[in-house]
PDB file of C-alpha atoms and ligand atoms in Angstrom:
ATOM      1  CA  MET A   1     103.446  46.061 144.988  1.00 91.00           C
ATOM      2  CA  PRO A   2     103.562  42.609 143.343  1.00 96.00           C
ATOM      3  CA  LEU A   3     100.401  40.883 142.168  1.00 98.00           C
ATOM      4  CA  ASP A   4      99.042  38.124 144.411  1.00 98.00           C
ATOM      5  CA  VAL A   5      97.770  35.243 142.279  1.00 98.00           C
ATOM      6  CA  LEU A   6      96.006  32.085 143.491  1.00 98.00           C
ATOM      7  CA  ILE A   7      96.072  29.014 141.207  1.00 98.00           C
ATOM      8  CA  THR A   8      94.442  25.626 141.882  1.00 98.00           C
ATOM      9  CA  GLY A   9      95.851  22.352 140.560  1.00 98.00           C
ATOM     10  CA  ALA A  10      99.322  23.834 140.126  1.00 98.00           C
ATOM     11  CA  ASN A  11     101.513  20.786 140.721  1.00 97.00           C
ATOM     12  CA  ARG A  12     101.500  19.690 137.053  1.00 97.00           C
ATOM     13  CA  GLY A  13     100.081  20.475 133.613  1.00 98.00           C
ATOM     14  CA  LEU A  14      98.752  23.937 132.793  1.00 98.00           C
ATOM     15  CA  GLY A  15      98.537  25.018 136.439  1.00 98.00           C
ATOM     16  CA  LEU A  16     102.285  24.497 136.858  1.00 98.00           C
ATOM     17  CA  GLU A  17     103.064  26.464 133.668  1.00 98.00           C
ATOM     18  CA  LEU A  18     100.747  29.342 134.597  1.00 98.00           C
ATOM     19  CA  THR A  19     102.523  29.438 137.957  1.00 98.00           C
ATOM     20  CA  LYS A  20     105.901  29.732 136.169  1.00 98.00           C
ATOM     21  CA  ARG A  21     104.662  32.511 133.861  1.00 98.00           C
ATOM     22  CA  PHE A  22     103.260  34.553 136.763  1.00 98.00           C
ATOM     23  CA  LEU A  23     106.517  34.081 138.718  1.00 98.00           C
ATOM     24  CA  GLU A  24     108.466  35.322 135.674  1.00 97.00           C
ATOM     25  CA  LYS A  25     106.280  38.444 135.777  1.00 97.00           C
ATOM     26  CA  GLY A  26     107.267  39.071 139.405  1.00 97.00           C
ATOM     27  CA  ALA A  27     103.963  37.964 140.947  1.00 98.00           C
ATOM     28  CA  ILE A  28     103.578  36.193 144.264  1.00 98.00           C
ATOM     29  CA  VAL A  29     101.859  32.920 143.453  1.00 98.00           C
ATOM     30  CA  HIS A  30      99.784  31.044 146.019  1.00 98.00           C
ATOM     31  CA  VAL A  31      99.113  27.515 144.801  1.00 98.00           C
ATOM     32  CA  ILE A  32      96.540  25.001 145.958  1.00 98.00           C
ATOM     33  CA  THR A  33      97.837  21.502 145.311  1.00 98.00           C
ATOM     34  CA  ARG A  34      96.351  18.157 146.277  1.00 98.00           C
ATOM     35  CA  SER A  35      99.327  15.866 145.513  1.00 97.00           C
ATOM     36  CA  GLU A  36     103.039  16.207 146.059  1.00 94.00           C
ATOM     37  CA  ASP A  37     105.042  16.560 142.868  1.00 94.00           C
ATOM     38  CA  ASP A  38     108.759  17.132 142.247  1.00 96.00           C
ATOM     39  CA  ARG A  39     107.997  19.788 139.600  1.00 96.00           C
ATOM     40  CA  ILE A  40     106.218  22.177 141.952  1.00 96.00           C
ATOM     41  CA  GLU A  41     108.722  21.372 144.717  1.00 96.00           C
ATOM     42  CA  ALA A  42     111.587  22.409 142.387  1.00 97.00           C
ATOM     43  CA  LEU A  43     109.795  25.676 141.629  1.00 97.00           C
ATOM     44  CA  ILE A  44     109.285  26.383 145.332  1.00 97.00           C
ATOM     45  CA  GLU A  45     113.035  25.825 145.872  1.00 97.00           C
ATOM     46  CA  GLU A  46     113.819  28.219 143.018  1.00 96.00           C
ATOM     47  CA  TYR A  47     111.411  30.968 144.200  1.00 96.00           C
ATOM     48  CA  PRO A  48     111.156  30.452 147.984  1.00 96.00           C
ATOM     49  CA  ASP A  49     109.912  34.001 148.650  1.00 96.00           C
ATOM     50  CA  PHE A  50     107.443  34.158 145.764  1.00 98.00           C
ATOM     51  CA  ILE A  51     105.509  30.878 145.815  1.00 98.00           C
ATOM     52  CA  PHE A  52     103.454  29.472 148.669  1.00 98.00           C
ATOM     53  CA  ASP A  53     101.828  26.055 148.600  1.00 97.00           C
ATOM     54  CA  TYR A  54      98.557  25.300 150.391  1.00 97.00           C
ATOM     55  CA  ASN A  55      97.682  21.636 150.367  1.00 97.00           C
ATOM     56  CA  ALA A  56      93.983  21.065 149.676  1.00 98.00           C
ATOM     57  CA  ASP A  57      91.559  18.923 147.762  1.00 98.00           C
ATOM     58  CA  VAL A  58      89.239  21.442 146.112  1.00 98.00           C
ATOM     59  CA  THR A  59      86.222  19.189 146.710  1.00 98.00           C
ATOM     60  CA  ASP A  60      86.747  19.419 150.475  1.00 98.00           C
ATOM     61  CA  GLU A  61      85.240  22.659 151.799  1.00 98.00           C
ATOM     62  CA  LEU A  62      87.072  22.486 155.135  1.00 98.00           C
ATOM     63  CA  GLN A  63      90.422  22.083 153.379  1.00 98.00           C
ATOM     64  CA  VAL A  64      89.654  24.953 150.981  1.00 98.00           C
ATOM     65  CA  SER A  65      88.576  27.219 153.823  1.00 98.00           C
ATOM     66  CA  GLN A  66      91.722  26.303 155.811  1.00 98.00           C
ATOM     67  CA  ALA A  67      93.912  26.998 152.753  1.00 98.00           C
ATOM     68  CA  LEU A  68      92.376  30.475 152.389  1.00 98.00           C
ATOM     69  CA  GLU A  69      92.737  31.064 156.129  1.00 98.00           C
ATOM     70  CA  ASP A  70      96.455  30.192 155.869  1.00 98.00           C
ATOM     71  CA  LEU A  71      96.774  32.418 152.792  1.00 98.00           C
ATOM     72  CA  ARG A  72      95.217  35.318 154.726  1.00 98.00           C
ATOM     73  CA  GLY A  73      98.178  34.987 157.111  1.00 97.00           C
ATOM     74  CA  ARG A  74     100.466  36.047 154.242  1.00 97.00           C
ATOM     75  CA  THR A  75      98.467  38.602 152.289  1.00 98.00           C
ATOM     76  CA  ASP A  76      95.305  40.658 152.569  1.00 97.00           C
ATOM     77  CA  LYS A  77      94.471  40.511 148.855  1.00 98.00           C
ATOM     78  CA  ILE A  78      94.150  38.215 145.842  1.00 98.00           C
ATOM     79  CA  ASP A  79      94.501  40.065 142.536  1.00 98.00           C
ATOM     80  CA  ILE A  80      93.828  37.091 140.268  1.00 98.00           C
ATOM     81  CA  LEU A  81      92.244  33.714 141.077  1.00 98.00           C
ATOM     82  CA  VAL A  82      92.748  30.944 138.504  1.00 99.00           C
ATOM     83  CA  ASN A  83      90.449  27.953 138.982  1.00 99.00           C
ATOM     84  CA  ASN A  84      92.450  25.439 136.970  1.00 98.00           C
ATOM     85  CA  ALA A  85      92.075  22.082 138.800  1.00 98.00           C
ATOM     86  CA  ALA A  86      89.923  19.605 136.916  1.00 98.00           C
ATOM     87  CA  VAL A  87      89.499  15.952 136.029  1.00 98.00           C
ATOM     88  CA  HIS A  88      88.597  14.159 132.818  1.00 97.00           C
ATOM     89  CA  LEU A  89      87.170  10.821 133.890  1.00 95.00           C
ATOM     90  CA  ASP A  90      85.441   9.665 130.694  1.00 91.00           C
ATOM     91  CA  PRO A  91      87.036   6.919 128.668  1.00 84.00           C
ATOM     92  CA  GLU A  92      86.969   8.244 125.102  1.00 78.00           C
ATOM     93  CA  ARG A  93      84.541   7.025 122.465  1.00 84.00           C
ATOM     94  CA  ILE A  94      82.395   4.961 124.832  1.00 91.00           C
ATOM     95  CA  PRO A  95      78.816   4.704 123.506  1.00 93.00           C
ATOM     96  CA  ILE A  96      75.968   5.542 125.875  1.00 95.00           C
ATOM     97  CA  GLU A  97      75.104   1.845 126.256  1.00 96.00           C
ATOM     98  CA  GLU A  98      78.474   1.253 127.935  1.00 94.00           C
ATOM     99  CA  VAL A  99      78.843   4.382 130.067  1.00 94.00           C
ATOM    100  CA  ASP A 100      79.702   3.854 133.744  1.00 94.00           C
ATOM    101  CA  PHE A 101      78.127   6.768 135.623  1.00 95.00           C
ATOM    102  CA  SER A 102      79.894   6.112 138.914  1.00 94.00           C
ATOM    103  CA  ALA A 103      82.434   8.928 138.405  1.00 95.00           C
ATOM    104  CA  TYR A 104      79.974  11.516 137.065  1.00 97.00           C
ATOM    105  CA  LEU A 105      79.162  13.261 140.337  1.00 97.00           C
ATOM    106  CA  ARG A 106      82.831  13.390 141.266  1.00 98.00           C
ATOM    107  CA  ALA A 107      83.636  15.052 137.923  1.00 98.00           C
ATOM    108  CA  PHE A 108      80.826  17.559 138.551  1.00 98.00           C
ATOM    109  CA  ASP A 109      82.165  18.292 142.027  1.00 98.00           C
ATOM    110  CA  VAL A 110      85.754  18.907 140.865  1.00 98.00           C
ATOM    111  CA  ASN A 111      85.067  20.700 137.576  1.00 98.00           C
ATOM    112  CA  SER A 112      81.887  22.683 138.213  1.00 98.00           C
ATOM    113  CA  VAL A 113      81.318  23.062 141.956  1.00 98.00           C
ATOM    114  CA  SER A 114      84.884  23.435 143.242  1.00 98.00           C
ATOM    115  CA  PRO A 115      85.620  26.673 141.365  1.00 99.00           C
ATOM    116  CA  LEU A 116      82.616  28.181 143.181  1.00 98.00           C
ATOM    117  CA  ARG A 117      83.823  26.679 146.462  1.00 98.00           C
ATOM    118  CA  VAL A 118      87.185  28.420 146.046  1.00 98.00           C
ATOM    119  CA  VAL A 119      85.509  31.724 145.073  1.00 98.00           C
ATOM    120  CA  LYS A 120      83.268  31.516 148.157  1.00 98.00           C
ATOM    121  CA  HIS A 121      86.280  31.453 150.469  1.00 98.00           C
ATOM    122  CA  ALA A 122      88.558  33.704 148.399  1.00 98.00           C
ATOM    123  CA  LEU A 123      86.015  36.469 147.702  1.00 98.00           C
ATOM    124  CA  PRO A 124      86.876  38.808 150.598  1.00 98.00           C
ATOM    125  CA  LEU A 125      90.502  38.786 149.426  1.00 98.00           C
ATOM    126  CA  ILE A 126      89.523  39.213 145.750  1.00 98.00           C
ATOM    127  CA  ARG A 127      87.404  42.237 146.712  1.00 98.00           C
ATOM    128  CA  SER A 128      90.584  43.759 148.198  1.00 98.00           C
ATOM    129  CA  GLY A 129      92.657  42.948 145.099  1.00 98.00           C
ATOM    130  CA  ARG A 130      93.821  45.484 142.545  1.00 97.00           C
ATOM    131  CA  ARG A 131      92.918  43.469 139.439  1.00 97.00           C
ATOM    132  CA  LYS A 132      89.815  41.757 140.801  1.00 98.00           C
ATOM    133  CA  THR A 133      89.889  38.926 138.260  1.00 98.00           C
ATOM    134  CA  ILE A 134      88.445  35.419 138.519  1.00 98.00           C
ATOM    135  CA  VAL A 135      89.550  32.994 135.797  1.00 98.00           C
ATOM    136  CA  ASN A 136      87.898  29.628 135.338  1.00 99.00           C
ATOM    137  CA  ILE A 137      89.849  27.364 133.008  1.00 98.00           C
ATOM    138  CA  SER A 138      87.017  26.033 130.880  1.00 98.00           C
ATOM    139  CA  SER A 139      87.140  24.187 127.555  1.00 98.00           C
ATOM    140  CA  GLU A 140      85.635  24.230 124.097  1.00 98.00           C
ATOM    141  CA  ALA A 141      84.091  20.981 125.368  1.00 98.00           C
ATOM    142  CA  GLY A 142      81.723  23.147 127.448  1.00 98.00           C
ATOM    143  CA  SER A 143      80.215  24.912 124.431  1.00 98.00           C
ATOM    144  CA  LEU A 144      76.690  23.802 123.520  1.00 98.00           C
ATOM    145  CA  SER A 145      76.619  25.550 120.147  1.00 98.00           C
ATOM    146  CA  GLU A 146      79.934  24.065 118.971  1.00 97.00           C
ATOM    147  CA  CYS A 147      79.526  20.578 120.412  1.00 98.00           C
ATOM    148  CA  TRP A 148      80.741  17.872 118.018  1.00 96.00           C
ATOM    149  CA  ARG A 149      81.440  14.987 120.395  1.00 95.00           C
ATOM    150  CA  LYS A 150      79.393  11.781 120.544  1.00 94.00           C
ATOM    151  CA  SER A 151      80.848  10.701 123.896  1.00 94.00           C
ATOM    152  CA  GLU A 152      82.736  12.163 126.927  1.00 95.00           C
ATOM    153  CA  TYR A 153      79.406  13.220 128.433  1.00 96.00           C
ATOM    154  CA  SER A 154      80.644  14.043 131.914  1.00 97.00           C
ATOM    155  CA  TYR A 155      83.624  16.205 130.941  1.00 97.00           C
ATOM    156  CA  CYS A 156      81.548  18.220 128.465  1.00 98.00           C
ATOM    157  CA  MET A 157      78.601  18.540 130.851  1.00 98.00           C
ATOM    158  CA  THR A 158      80.827  19.695 133.707  1.00 98.00           C
ATOM    159  CA  LYS A 159      82.517  22.366 131.574  1.00 98.00           C
ATOM    160  CA  ALA A 160      79.116  23.582 130.299  1.00 98.00           C
ATOM    161  CA  ALA A 161      78.060  23.851 133.943  1.00 98.00           C
ATOM    162  CA  LEU A 162      81.289  25.727 134.715  1.00 99.00           C
ATOM    163  CA  ASN A 163      80.406  28.167 131.933  1.00 98.00           C
ATOM    164  CA  MET A 164      77.027  28.783 133.576  1.00 98.00           C
ATOM    165  CA  ALA A 165      78.763  29.234 136.940  1.00 98.00           C
ATOM    166  CA  GLY A 166      81.033  31.846 135.350  1.00 98.00           C
ATOM    167  CA  LYS A 167      78.085  33.722 133.832  1.00 98.00           C
ATOM    168  CA  ILE A 168      76.159  33.828 137.120  1.00 98.00           C
ATOM    169  CA  LEU A 169      79.291  34.852 139.032  1.00 98.00           C
ATOM    170  CA  GLN A 170      79.808  37.726 136.605  1.00 98.00           C
ATOM    171  CA  ASN A 171      76.205  38.871 137.069  1.00 98.00           C
ATOM    172  CA  ALA A 172      76.610  38.656 140.839  1.00 98.00           C
ATOM    173  CA  LEU A 173      80.007  40.357 141.078  1.00 98.00           C
ATOM    174  CA  LEU A 174      79.580  43.119 138.506  1.00 97.00           C
ATOM    175  CA  ASP A 175      78.858  45.735 141.165  1.00 96.00           C
ATOM    176  CA  ASP A 176      82.027  44.710 143.046  1.00 97.00           C
ATOM    177  CA  GLY A 177      84.085  45.512 139.933  1.00 97.00           C
ATOM    178  CA  ILE A 178      85.167  41.860 139.623  1.00 98.00           C
ATOM    179  CA  LYS A 179      85.776  40.475 136.123  1.00 98.00           C
ATOM    180  CA  VAL A 180      85.113  36.796 135.388  1.00 98.00           C
ATOM    181  CA  LEU A 181      86.748  35.000 132.460  1.00 98.00           C
ATOM    182  CA  ASN A 182      86.065  31.397 131.430  1.00 98.00           C
ATOM    183  CA  ILE A 183      89.029  30.582 129.215  1.00 98.00           C
ATOM    184  CA  HIS A 184      89.322  27.697 126.730  1.00 98.00           C
ATOM    185  CA  PRO A 185      93.079  27.070 126.880  1.00 98.00           C
ATOM    186  CA  GLY A 186      93.443  25.134 123.609  1.00 98.00           C
ATOM    187  CA  TRP A 187      94.482  21.484 123.290  1.00 98.00           C
ATOM    188  CA  PHE A 188      97.861  20.926 124.936  1.00 98.00           C
ATOM    189  CA  SER A 189      99.881  17.913 126.051  1.00 97.00           C
ATOM    190  CA  SER A 190      99.409  16.874 129.693  1.00 96.00           C
ATOM    191  CA  ASP A 191      98.085  13.909 131.619  1.00 95.00           C
ATOM    192  CA  MET A 192      94.631  15.127 130.578  1.00 95.00           C
ATOM    193  CA  GLY A 193      95.456  16.383 127.085  1.00 95.00           C
ATOM    194  CA  THR A 194      97.632  13.327 126.205  1.00 94.00           C
ATOM    195  CA  ALA A 195     100.918  13.377 124.273  1.00 96.00           C
ATOM    196  CA  GLU A 196      99.045  13.716 120.953  1.00 95.00           C
ATOM    197  CA  ALA A 197      98.178  17.386 121.578  1.00 96.00           C
ATOM    198  CA  PRO A 198      99.716  19.895 119.147  1.00 97.00           C
ATOM    199  CA  ILE A 199     101.192  22.280 121.754  1.00 98.00           C
ATOM    200  CA  THR A 200     102.902  21.978 125.144  1.00 98.00           C
ATOM    201  CA  PRO A 201     101.366  23.341 128.339  1.00 98.00           C
ATOM    202  CA  GLU A 202     104.143  25.961 128.319  1.00 98.00           C
ATOM    203  CA  GLN A 203     103.050  27.136 124.847  1.00 98.00           C
ATOM    204  CA  ALA A 204      99.415  27.140 125.981  1.00 98.00           C
ATOM    205  CA  SER A 205     100.231  29.229 129.055  1.00 98.00           C
ATOM    206  CA  ILE A 206     101.868  32.151 127.197  1.00 98.00           C
ATOM    207  CA  PRO A 207      98.801  33.702 125.493  1.00 98.00           C
ATOM    208  CA  ILE A 208      96.615  32.809 128.475  1.00 98.00           C
ATOM    209  CA  ILE A 209      98.731  34.944 130.803  1.00 98.00           C
ATOM    210  CA  GLU A 210      98.540  37.900 128.399  1.00 98.00           C
ATOM    211  CA  THR A 211      94.773  37.426 128.111  1.00 98.00           C
ATOM    212  CA  ILE A 212      94.369  37.337 131.894  1.00 98.00           C
ATOM    213  CA  LEU A 213      96.417  40.518 132.291  1.00 97.00           C
ATOM    214  CA  LYS A 214      94.432  42.572 129.742  1.00 96.00           C
ATOM    215  CA  ASP A 215      91.840  45.077 130.917  1.00 93.00           C
ATOM    216  CA  TYR A 216      88.282  44.122 130.037  1.00 91.00           C
ATOM    217  CA  PRO A 217      84.954  45.907 130.360  1.00 92.00           C
ATOM    218  CA  LEU A 218      83.110  44.203 133.191  1.00 93.00           C
ATOM    219  CA  ASP A 219      80.134  43.605 130.915  1.00 92.00           C
ATOM    220  CA  GLY A 220      82.375  42.298 128.092  1.00 96.00           C
ATOM    221  CA  PRO A 221      82.832  38.708 126.944  1.00 97.00           C
ATOM    222  CA  ILE A 222      83.258  36.014 129.605  1.00 98.00           C
ATOM    223  CA  TYR A 223      83.841  32.833 127.587  1.00 98.00           C
ATOM    224  CA  VAL A 224      86.986  33.378 125.523  1.00 98.00           C
ATOM    225  CA  ASP A 225      89.864  31.431 124.000  1.00 98.00           C
ATOM    226  CA  ALA A 226      93.526  31.631 125.033  1.00 98.00           C
ATOM    227  CA  GLU A 227      93.981  34.828 122.976  1.00 98.00           C
ATOM    228  CA  GLY A 228      90.931  36.457 124.548  1.00 98.00           C
ATOM    229  CA  ILE A 229      88.727  36.042 121.464  1.00 98.00           C
ATOM    230  CA  PRO A 230      85.083  35.485 122.466  1.00 98.00           C
ATOM    231  CA  ARG A 231      83.735  31.972 122.044  1.00 98.00           C
ATOM    232  CA  SER A 232      80.179  30.928 121.443  1.00 98.00           C
ATOM    233  CA  TRP A 233      78.442  29.471 124.528  1.00 98.00           C
TER     234      TRP A 233
HETATM  235  N1  NAP B   1      94.874  19.421 128.399  1.00 70.29           N
HETATM  236  C1  NAP B   1      94.057  19.988 127.503  1.00 70.29           C
HETATM  237  O1  NAP B   1      94.232  19.858 126.284  1.00 70.29           O
HETATM  238  C2  NAP B   1      92.899  20.840 127.983  1.00 70.29           C
HETATM  239  C3  NAP B   1      91.988  21.308 127.019  1.00 70.29           C
HETATM  240  C4  NAP B   1      90.929  22.113 127.434  1.00 70.29           C
HETATM  241  C5  NAP B   1      90.803  22.451 128.764  1.00 70.29           C
HETATM  242  N2  NAP B   1      91.706  21.961 129.682  1.00 70.29           N
HETATM  243  C6  NAP B   1      91.550  22.384 131.074  1.00 70.29           C
HETATM  244  O2  NAP B   1      92.783  22.942 131.509  1.00 70.29           O
HETATM  245  C7  NAP B   1      92.937  22.742 132.934  1.00 70.29           C
HETATM  246  C8  NAP B   1      94.270  22.064 133.223  1.00 70.29           C
HETATM  247  O3  NAP B   1      94.291  20.827 132.545  1.00 70.29           O
HETATM  248  P1  NAP B   1      95.612  19.917 132.462  1.00 70.29           P
HETATM  249  O4  NAP B   1      95.606  19.295 131.130  1.00 70.29           O
HETATM  250  O5  NAP B   1      96.787  20.686 132.927  1.00 70.29           O
HETATM  251  O6  NAP B   1      95.215  18.784 133.520  1.00 70.29           O
HETATM  252  P2  NAP B   1      96.146  17.762 134.326  1.00 70.29           P
HETATM  253  O7  NAP B   1      97.525  17.738 133.817  1.00 70.29           O
HETATM  254  O8  NAP B   1      95.350  16.491 134.376  1.00 70.29           O
HETATM  255  O9  NAP B   1      96.179  18.422 135.790  1.00 70.29           O
HETATM  256  C9  NAP B   1      95.010  18.547 136.519  1.00 70.29           C
HETATM  257  C10 NAP B   1      95.324  19.280 137.792  1.00 70.29           C
HETATM  258  O10 NAP B   1      94.117  19.377 138.572  1.00 70.29           O
HETATM  259  C11 NAP B   1      94.400  18.915 139.886  1.00 70.29           C
HETATM  260  N3  NAP B   1      93.231  18.361 140.546  1.00 70.29           N
HETATM  261  C12 NAP B   1      92.365  17.445 140.081  1.00 70.29           C
HETATM  262  N4  NAP B   1      91.452  17.160 141.024  1.00 70.29           N
HETATM  263  C13 NAP B   1      91.756  17.925 142.110  1.00 70.29           C
HETATM  264  C14 NAP B   1      91.190  18.073 143.385  1.00 70.29           C
HETATM  265  N5  NAP B   1      90.109  17.383 143.761  1.00 70.29           N
HETATM  266  N6  NAP B   1      91.750  18.943 144.243  1.00 70.29           N
HETATM  267  C15 NAP B   1      92.852  19.669 143.883  1.00 70.29           C
HETATM  268  N7  NAP B   1      93.441  19.560 142.686  1.00 70.29           N
HETATM  269  C16 NAP B   1      92.890  18.690 141.812  1.00 70.29           C
HETATM  270  C17 NAP B   1      95.461  17.840 139.685  1.00 70.29           C
HETATM  271  O11 NAP B   1      96.096  17.551 140.911  1.00 70.29           O
HETATM  272  P3  NAP B   1      96.544  16.031 141.290  1.00 70.29           P
HETATM  273  O12 NAP B   1      97.961  15.874 140.782  1.00 70.29           O
HETATM  274  O13 NAP B   1      96.440  15.989 142.776  1.00 70.29           O
HETATM  275  O14 NAP B   1      95.582  15.092 140.612  1.00 70.29           O
HETATM  276  C18 NAP B   1      96.350  18.551 138.669  1.00 70.29           C
HETATM  277  O15 NAP B   1      97.155  19.484 139.314  1.00 70.29           O
HETATM  278  C19 NAP B   1      91.719  21.923 133.358  1.00 70.29           C
HETATM  279  O16 NAP B   1      90.706  22.764 133.856  1.00 70.29           O
HETATM  280  C20 NAP B   1      91.258  21.270 132.059  1.00 70.29           C
HETATM  281  O17 NAP B   1      89.896  20.897 132.089  1.00 70.29           O
HETATM  282  C21 NAP B   1      92.728  21.159 129.329  1.00 70.29           C
END
């Protein structure tokens, strides 16, 4: 039976590439997208029986719950959930004296709260899955011990909060046999990563897929890099 995978923010960037890699592995990929985009449309045309698009803004609980309700009409399990959707709303290198905080709560909602919102509604299906894996796409920017930045407060704070969410989820879901991974994907080119990044989102997606598909002890590392090597919180 093919794997059922759910990926948020799959219309562009890393989410789109992870969708392609899972399709190449024969999985059925359910994608939550907020905006229309020719790239995901082309993929749906290419794999009409293997990819299903549920339109939702991950900050809107009604839309997320409706998306999962629609998904339940197609499958009774989710093997792997990938919480990928995120925003980076900080202008770079802005000193604290000039920070505009108006977008901070929105960044927190998308990057830290929404992954939990999706888990809340997807959990019954994840419990029925064979792989029982929840992946939160995190960032090295969420590490406290390795923090080097002097700006980008909201992005870093929201990814640190996502790391805490992943840790608590793992504590809570251990007895259900569900593994949680918070993966730093590396720096790759995208609208968020900019064209200066050293690798493409396609290159970033390749080791991430292998890392997601490995078997891990439930009490093993949670915060890892694209190759599955543990990172320091
Ligand atoms: N790029 C990097 O170098 C890098 C480095 C470390 C970590 N990451 C992480 O990797 C992941 C993917 O990043 P990326 O570079 O591929 O980003 P991206 O190209 O900016 O794409 C972000 C995705 O998130 C979606 N999204 C944002 N807000 C949403 C919302 N409210 N509801 C639903 N979808 C929403 C976007 O959809 P719309 O088209 O509708 O906006 C888009 O599909 C993120 O978690 C990011 O933090 C990236």
